[in-house]
Coordinates of C-alpha atoms in Angstrom, one line a residue:
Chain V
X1 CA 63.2 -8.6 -58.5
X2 CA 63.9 -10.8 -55.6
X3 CA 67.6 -11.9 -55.2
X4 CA 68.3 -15.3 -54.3
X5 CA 70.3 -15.4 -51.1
X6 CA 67.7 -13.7 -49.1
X7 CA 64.7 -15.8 -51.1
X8 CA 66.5 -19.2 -50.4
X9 CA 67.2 -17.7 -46.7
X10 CA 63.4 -17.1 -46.4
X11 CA 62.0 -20.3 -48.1
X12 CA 64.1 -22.3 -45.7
X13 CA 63.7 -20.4 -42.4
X14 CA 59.9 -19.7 -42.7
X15 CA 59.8 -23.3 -43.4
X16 CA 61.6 -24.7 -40.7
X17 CA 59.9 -21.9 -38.4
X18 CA 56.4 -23.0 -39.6
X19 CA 57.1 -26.3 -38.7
X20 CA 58.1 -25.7 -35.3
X21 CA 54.8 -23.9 -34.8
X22 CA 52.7 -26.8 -35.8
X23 CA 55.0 -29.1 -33.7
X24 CA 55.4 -27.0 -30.9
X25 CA 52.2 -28.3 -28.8
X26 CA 51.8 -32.0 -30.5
X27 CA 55.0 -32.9 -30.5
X28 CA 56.6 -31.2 -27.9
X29 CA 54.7 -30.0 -25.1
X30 CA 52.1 -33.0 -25.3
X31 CA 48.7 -33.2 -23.2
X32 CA 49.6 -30.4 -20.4
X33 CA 47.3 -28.1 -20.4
X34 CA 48.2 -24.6 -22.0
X35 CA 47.6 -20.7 -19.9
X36 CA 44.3 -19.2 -20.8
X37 CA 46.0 -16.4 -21.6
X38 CA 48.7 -17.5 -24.3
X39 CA 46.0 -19.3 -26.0
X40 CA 43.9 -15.8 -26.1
X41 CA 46.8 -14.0 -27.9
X42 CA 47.5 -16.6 -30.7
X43 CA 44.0 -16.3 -30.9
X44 CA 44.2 -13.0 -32.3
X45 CA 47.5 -13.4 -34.6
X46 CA 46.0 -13.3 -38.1
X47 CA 43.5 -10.8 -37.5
X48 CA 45.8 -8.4 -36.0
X49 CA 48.6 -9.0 -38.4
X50 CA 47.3 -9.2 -42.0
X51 CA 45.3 -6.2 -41.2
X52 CA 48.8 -4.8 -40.1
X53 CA 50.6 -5.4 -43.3
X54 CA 47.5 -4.6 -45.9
X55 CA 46.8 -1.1 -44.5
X56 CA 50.1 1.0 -45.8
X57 CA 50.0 -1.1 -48.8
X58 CA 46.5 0.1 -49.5
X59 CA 46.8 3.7 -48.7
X60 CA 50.2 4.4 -50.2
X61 CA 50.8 1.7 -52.9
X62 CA 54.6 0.9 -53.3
X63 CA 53.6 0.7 -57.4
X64 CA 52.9 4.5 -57.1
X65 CA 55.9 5.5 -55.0
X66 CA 53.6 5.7 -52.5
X67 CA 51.3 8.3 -53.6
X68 CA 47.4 7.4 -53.3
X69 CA 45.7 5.6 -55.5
X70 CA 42.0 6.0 -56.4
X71 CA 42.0 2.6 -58.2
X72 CA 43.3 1.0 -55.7
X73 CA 42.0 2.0 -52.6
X74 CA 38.6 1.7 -54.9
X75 CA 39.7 -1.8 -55.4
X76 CA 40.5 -2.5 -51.8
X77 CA 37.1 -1.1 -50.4
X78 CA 35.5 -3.0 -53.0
X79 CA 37.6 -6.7 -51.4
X80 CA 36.2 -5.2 -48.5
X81 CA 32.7 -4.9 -48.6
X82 CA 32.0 -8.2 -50.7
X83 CA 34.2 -9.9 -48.3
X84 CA 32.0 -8.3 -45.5
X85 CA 28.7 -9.6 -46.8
X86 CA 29.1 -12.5 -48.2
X87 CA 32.6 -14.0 -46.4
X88 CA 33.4 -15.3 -50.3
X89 CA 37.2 -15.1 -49.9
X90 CA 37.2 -16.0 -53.6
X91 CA 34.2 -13.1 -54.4
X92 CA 36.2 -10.0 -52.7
X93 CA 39.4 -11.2 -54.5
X94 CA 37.0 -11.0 -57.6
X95 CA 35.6 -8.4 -56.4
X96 CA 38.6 -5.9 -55.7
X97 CA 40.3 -7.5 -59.2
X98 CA 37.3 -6.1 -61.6
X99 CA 37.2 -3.0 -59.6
X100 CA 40.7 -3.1 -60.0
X101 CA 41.2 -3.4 -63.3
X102 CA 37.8 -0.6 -64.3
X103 CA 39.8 2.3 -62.0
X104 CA 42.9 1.8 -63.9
X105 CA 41.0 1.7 -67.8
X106 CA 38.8 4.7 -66.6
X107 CA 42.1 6.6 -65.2
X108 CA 43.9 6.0 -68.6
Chain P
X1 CA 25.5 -39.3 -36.5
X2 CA 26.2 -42.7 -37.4
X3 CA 27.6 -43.2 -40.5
X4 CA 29.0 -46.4 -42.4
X5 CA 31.5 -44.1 -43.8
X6 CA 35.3 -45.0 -42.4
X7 CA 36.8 -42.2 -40.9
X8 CA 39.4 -41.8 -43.5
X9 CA 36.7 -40.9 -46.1
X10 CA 34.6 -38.9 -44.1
X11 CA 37.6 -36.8 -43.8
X12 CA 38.2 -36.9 -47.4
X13 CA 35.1 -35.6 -47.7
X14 CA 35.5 -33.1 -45.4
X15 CA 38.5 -32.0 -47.3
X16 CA 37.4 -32.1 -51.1
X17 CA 35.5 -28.7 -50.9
X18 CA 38.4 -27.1 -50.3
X19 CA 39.5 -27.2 -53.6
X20 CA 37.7 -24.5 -54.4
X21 CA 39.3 -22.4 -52.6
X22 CA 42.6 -23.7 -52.5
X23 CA 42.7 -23.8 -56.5
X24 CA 42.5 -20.3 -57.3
X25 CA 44.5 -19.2 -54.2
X26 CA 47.4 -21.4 -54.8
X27 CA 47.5 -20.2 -58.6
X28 CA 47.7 -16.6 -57.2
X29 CA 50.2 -17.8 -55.7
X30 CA 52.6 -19.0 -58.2
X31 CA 51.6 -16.0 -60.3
X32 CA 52.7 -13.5 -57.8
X33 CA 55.9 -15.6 -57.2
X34 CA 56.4 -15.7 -60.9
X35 CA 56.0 -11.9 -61.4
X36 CA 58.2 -11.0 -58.6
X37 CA 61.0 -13.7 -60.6
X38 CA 60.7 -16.7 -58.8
X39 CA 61.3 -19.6 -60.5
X40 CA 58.6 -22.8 -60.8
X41 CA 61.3 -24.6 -58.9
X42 CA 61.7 -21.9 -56.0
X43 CA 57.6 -21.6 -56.0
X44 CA 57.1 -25.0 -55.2
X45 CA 59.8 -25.7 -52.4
X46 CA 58.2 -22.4 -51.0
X47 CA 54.7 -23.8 -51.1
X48 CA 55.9 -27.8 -50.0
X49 CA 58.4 -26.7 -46.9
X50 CA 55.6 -23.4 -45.7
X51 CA 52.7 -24.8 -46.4
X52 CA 50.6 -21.9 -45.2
X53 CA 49.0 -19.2 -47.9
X54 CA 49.2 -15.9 -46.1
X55 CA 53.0 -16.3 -45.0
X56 CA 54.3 -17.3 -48.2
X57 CA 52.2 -13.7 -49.7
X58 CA 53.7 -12.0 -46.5
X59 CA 57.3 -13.1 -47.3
X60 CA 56.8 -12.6 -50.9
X61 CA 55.7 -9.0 -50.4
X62 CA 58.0 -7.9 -48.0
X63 CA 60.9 -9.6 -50.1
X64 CA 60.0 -7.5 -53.0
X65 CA 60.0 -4.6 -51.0
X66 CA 63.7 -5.3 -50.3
X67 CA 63.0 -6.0 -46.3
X68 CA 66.1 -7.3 -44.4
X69 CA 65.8 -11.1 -44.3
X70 CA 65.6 -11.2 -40.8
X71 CA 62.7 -8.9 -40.5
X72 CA 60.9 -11.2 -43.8
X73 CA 61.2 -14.2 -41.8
X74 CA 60.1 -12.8 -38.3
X75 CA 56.7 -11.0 -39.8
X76 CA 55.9 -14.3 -41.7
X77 CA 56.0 -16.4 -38.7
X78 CA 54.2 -13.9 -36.9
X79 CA 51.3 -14.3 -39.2
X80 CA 51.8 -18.4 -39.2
X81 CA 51.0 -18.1 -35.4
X82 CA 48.0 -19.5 -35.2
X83 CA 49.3 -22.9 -36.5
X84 CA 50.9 -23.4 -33.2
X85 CA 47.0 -22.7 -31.3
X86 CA 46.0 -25.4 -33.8
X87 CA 48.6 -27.9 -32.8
X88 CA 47.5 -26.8 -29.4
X89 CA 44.1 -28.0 -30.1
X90 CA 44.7 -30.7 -32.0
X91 CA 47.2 -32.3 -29.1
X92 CA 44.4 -33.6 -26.7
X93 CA 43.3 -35.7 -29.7
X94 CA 46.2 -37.1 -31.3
X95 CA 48.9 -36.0 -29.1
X96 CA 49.1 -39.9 -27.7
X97 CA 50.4 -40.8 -31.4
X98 CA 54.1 -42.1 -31.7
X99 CA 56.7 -39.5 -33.1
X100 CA 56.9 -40.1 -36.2
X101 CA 53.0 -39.8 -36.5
X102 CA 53.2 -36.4 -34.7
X103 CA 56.0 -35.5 -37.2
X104 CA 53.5 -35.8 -40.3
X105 CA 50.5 -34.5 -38.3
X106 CA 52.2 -31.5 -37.0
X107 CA 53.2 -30.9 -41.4
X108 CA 49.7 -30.8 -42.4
X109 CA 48.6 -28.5 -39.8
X110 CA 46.7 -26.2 -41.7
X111 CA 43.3 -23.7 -41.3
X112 CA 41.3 -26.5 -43.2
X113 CA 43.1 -29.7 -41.3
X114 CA 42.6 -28.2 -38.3
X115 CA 38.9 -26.4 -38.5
X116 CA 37.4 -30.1 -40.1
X117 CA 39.4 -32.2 -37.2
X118 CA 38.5 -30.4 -34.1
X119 CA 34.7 -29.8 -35.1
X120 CA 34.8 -34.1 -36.2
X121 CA 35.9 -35.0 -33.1
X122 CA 33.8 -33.1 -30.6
X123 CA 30.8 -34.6 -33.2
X124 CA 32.5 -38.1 -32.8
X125 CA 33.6 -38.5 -29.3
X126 CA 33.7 -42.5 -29.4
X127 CA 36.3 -42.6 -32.6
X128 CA 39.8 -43.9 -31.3
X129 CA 43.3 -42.1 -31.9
X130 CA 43.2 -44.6 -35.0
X131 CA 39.9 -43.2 -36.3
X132 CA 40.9 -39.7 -35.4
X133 CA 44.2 -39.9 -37.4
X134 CA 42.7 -41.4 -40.6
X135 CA 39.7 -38.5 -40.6
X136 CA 43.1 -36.0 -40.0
X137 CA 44.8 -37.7 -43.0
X138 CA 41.7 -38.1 -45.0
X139 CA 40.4 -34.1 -45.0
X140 CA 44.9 -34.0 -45.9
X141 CA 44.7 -35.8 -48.7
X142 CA 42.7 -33.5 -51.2
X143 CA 43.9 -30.4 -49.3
X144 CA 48.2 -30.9 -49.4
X145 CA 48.8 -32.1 -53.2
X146 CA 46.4 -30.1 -54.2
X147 CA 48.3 -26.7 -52.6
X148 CA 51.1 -27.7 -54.5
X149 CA 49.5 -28.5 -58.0
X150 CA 48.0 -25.2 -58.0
X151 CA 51.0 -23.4 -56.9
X152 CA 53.3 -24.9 -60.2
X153 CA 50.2 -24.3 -62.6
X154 CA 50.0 -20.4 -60.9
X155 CA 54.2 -20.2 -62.1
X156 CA 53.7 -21.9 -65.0
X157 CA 50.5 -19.5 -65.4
X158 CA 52.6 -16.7 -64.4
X159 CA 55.7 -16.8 -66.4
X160 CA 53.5 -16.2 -69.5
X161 CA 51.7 -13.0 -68.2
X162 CA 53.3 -10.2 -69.1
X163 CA 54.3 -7.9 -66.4
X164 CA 52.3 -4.3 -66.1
X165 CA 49.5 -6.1 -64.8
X166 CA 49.1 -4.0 -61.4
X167 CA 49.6 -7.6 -59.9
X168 CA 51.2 -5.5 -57.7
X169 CA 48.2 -5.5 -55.7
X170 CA 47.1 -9.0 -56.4
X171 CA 48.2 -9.5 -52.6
X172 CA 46.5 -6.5 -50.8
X173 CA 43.2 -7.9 -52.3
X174 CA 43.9 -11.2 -51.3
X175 CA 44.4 -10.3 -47.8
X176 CA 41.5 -8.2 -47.1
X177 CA 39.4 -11.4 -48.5
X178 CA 41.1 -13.7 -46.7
X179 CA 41.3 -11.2 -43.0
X180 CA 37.3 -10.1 -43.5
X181 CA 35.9 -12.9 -43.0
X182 CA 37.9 -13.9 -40.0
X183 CA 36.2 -10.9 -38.4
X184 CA 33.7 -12.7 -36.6
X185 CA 33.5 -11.0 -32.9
X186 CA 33.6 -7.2 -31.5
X187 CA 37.4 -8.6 -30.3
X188 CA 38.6 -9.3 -33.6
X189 CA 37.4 -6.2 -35.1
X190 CA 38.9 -3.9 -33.0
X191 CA 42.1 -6.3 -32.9
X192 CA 41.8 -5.4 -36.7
X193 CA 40.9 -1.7 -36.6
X194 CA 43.7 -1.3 -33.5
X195 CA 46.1 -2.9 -35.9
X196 CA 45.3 -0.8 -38.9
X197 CA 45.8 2.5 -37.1
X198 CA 48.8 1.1 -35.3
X199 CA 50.3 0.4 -38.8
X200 CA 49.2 3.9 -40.9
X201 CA 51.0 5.3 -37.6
X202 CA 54.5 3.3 -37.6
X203 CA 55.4 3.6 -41.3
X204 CA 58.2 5.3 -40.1
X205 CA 60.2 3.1 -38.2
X206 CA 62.6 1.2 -40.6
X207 CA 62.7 -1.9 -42.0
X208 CA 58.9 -2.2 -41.9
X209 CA 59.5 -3.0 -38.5
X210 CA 55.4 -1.2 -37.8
X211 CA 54.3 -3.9 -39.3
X212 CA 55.3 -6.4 -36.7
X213 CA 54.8 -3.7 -33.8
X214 CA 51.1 -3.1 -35.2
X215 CA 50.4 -6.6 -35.4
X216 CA 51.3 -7.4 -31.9
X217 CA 49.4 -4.5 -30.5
X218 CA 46.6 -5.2 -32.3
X219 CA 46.7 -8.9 -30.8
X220 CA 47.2 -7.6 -27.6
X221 CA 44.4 -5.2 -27.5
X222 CA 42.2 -7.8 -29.3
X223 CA 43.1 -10.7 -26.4
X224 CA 42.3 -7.8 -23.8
X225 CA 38.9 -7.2 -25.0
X226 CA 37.8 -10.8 -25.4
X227 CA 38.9 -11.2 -21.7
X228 CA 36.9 -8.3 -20.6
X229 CA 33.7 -9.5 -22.8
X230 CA 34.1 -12.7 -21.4
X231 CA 34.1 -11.2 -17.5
X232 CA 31.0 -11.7 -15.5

């Protein structure tokens, strides 16, 4: 369970923060033109960073106090390779939930 | 391409695809919130003041695994990043709007506002800032309610799934099909691959701290190799 201090401490700073990041340029810094360079790494946030946070998860699950899974690292290379071949976010979420959902039946 | 279409429904048009995927994302969404005991109430003020999909499932995770706050809030925006290189590109083309106008722009800057936009101005280069903000509004309209709806029908959803579910890793599955896709050049991929290995590597440092640590490395290395790709 989440407690609510830290929740309503989130909700309202990632909120606030978000917003700054879509201001930032448009309202702020207006038509100058931007370094190549900054523009390069922002480039490269999401890719970096959801990669970052899904890897642990996958390999040692907090659900199993960490101890590897075989449904779900199953499940995850399942997301994986649908999500490879046919860039369906909405088939590899499929995908890695039927694959899911068979490992854990099979393994009782 | 001429069209007789007005720009505001050109951009509605743009937008109303997106449903598709922002239906069954958003309801993920309230159902994770619900299972980790958020209320419809907090679920919604999450989704309306964030407005962004994979930082409201970064928080969410990293508040269930009891993260300090701090370290919640500074992961999430690292992820929501790339909002600010959209208001970057989005400021040549509307940045001459009035305040108030670059208040509500700068709130629906999302992946879908901001791919639809920047791709319908380079096609229409003789729209004014009037035509370019109703097309921006227009591909908003079906994309923002919508984001909410789905979130409160996910809580609602969620509150009558009973927990046991393994939704546990509703949110690692989401990600990989959300982050795969995204992998479009030899730069991201090894961005990707750098940060993975960065990660597995820096589970020790508290407070999921790696995480962070990994995903700037990973955007570092994947910057350095576009810039070397791109070298004569």
């Amino acid at each position: 369970m989440i407690d609510k201090f830290p929740l309503w401490a989130v909700i309202v700073a990632l909120g606030a923060g978000s917003f700054l990041l879509r201001f930032v340029f448009i309202g702020w810094v207006g038509n100058r033109s931007l370094p190549a360079w900054l523009l390069r790494h922002l480039r490269y946030t999401a890719v970096a960073v959801l990669p970052a946070l899904i890897a642990p998860l996958v390999l040692w699950p907090p659900a199993t106090d960490g101890a590897i899974d075989a449904p779900r690292l199953a499940s995850a290379l399942a997301a994986t390779v649908v999500a490879w071949i046919t860039r369906s976010v909405i088939g590899a979420v499929l995908a890695g939930a039927s694959v899911l959902y068979l490992g854990l039946w099979l393994a009782g | 391409m001429q069209t007789t279409k007005s720009p505001y429904r050109q951009g509605i048009a743009a937008g109303l695809p997106f449903i598709l995927i922002l239906a069954p994302f958003g309801m993920l969404f309230g159902v994770v919130a619900a299972e980790a005991g958020l209320n419809i109430f907090e679920a919604l003020v999450m989704s309306a003041l964030v407005v962004a999909g994979a930082a409201q499932f970064t928080a969410l995770q990293l508040l269930s695994e009891h993260v300090p706050t701090l370290i919640v809030i500074v992961a999430a925006l690292t992820v929501n990043l790339r909002l600010a290189m959209y208001s970057a590109a989005l400021t040549p083309y509307l940045g001459s709007a009035s305040l108030p106008v670059r208040v509500a722009v700068a709130y629906c800057v999302v992946d879908q506002t901001y791919a639809c936009s920047v791709a319908a101005y380079e096609q229409n280069r003789h729209w004014t800032l009037r035509d370019r903000l109703a097309f921006y509004f227009g591909v908003a309209t079906p994309v923002m309610p919508n984001w909410l709806a789905f979130t409160g029908l996910g809580a609602l959803v969620g509150e009558a799934i009973p927990p046991g579910l393994a939704l546990d890793f509703a949110i690692p599955i989401t990600f990989i099909a959300l982050a795969v896709p995204m992998m479009r050049t030899g730069a991201h991929r090894v961005a990707a691959l750098t940060a993975v290995v960065a990660s597995l590597m820096l589970t020790w440092l508290p407070y999921s701290l790696g995480v962070i640590v990994a995903g700037m490395i990973g955007m570092v290395v994947g910057a350095e190799v576009e810039r070397r790709t791109e070298m004569p």
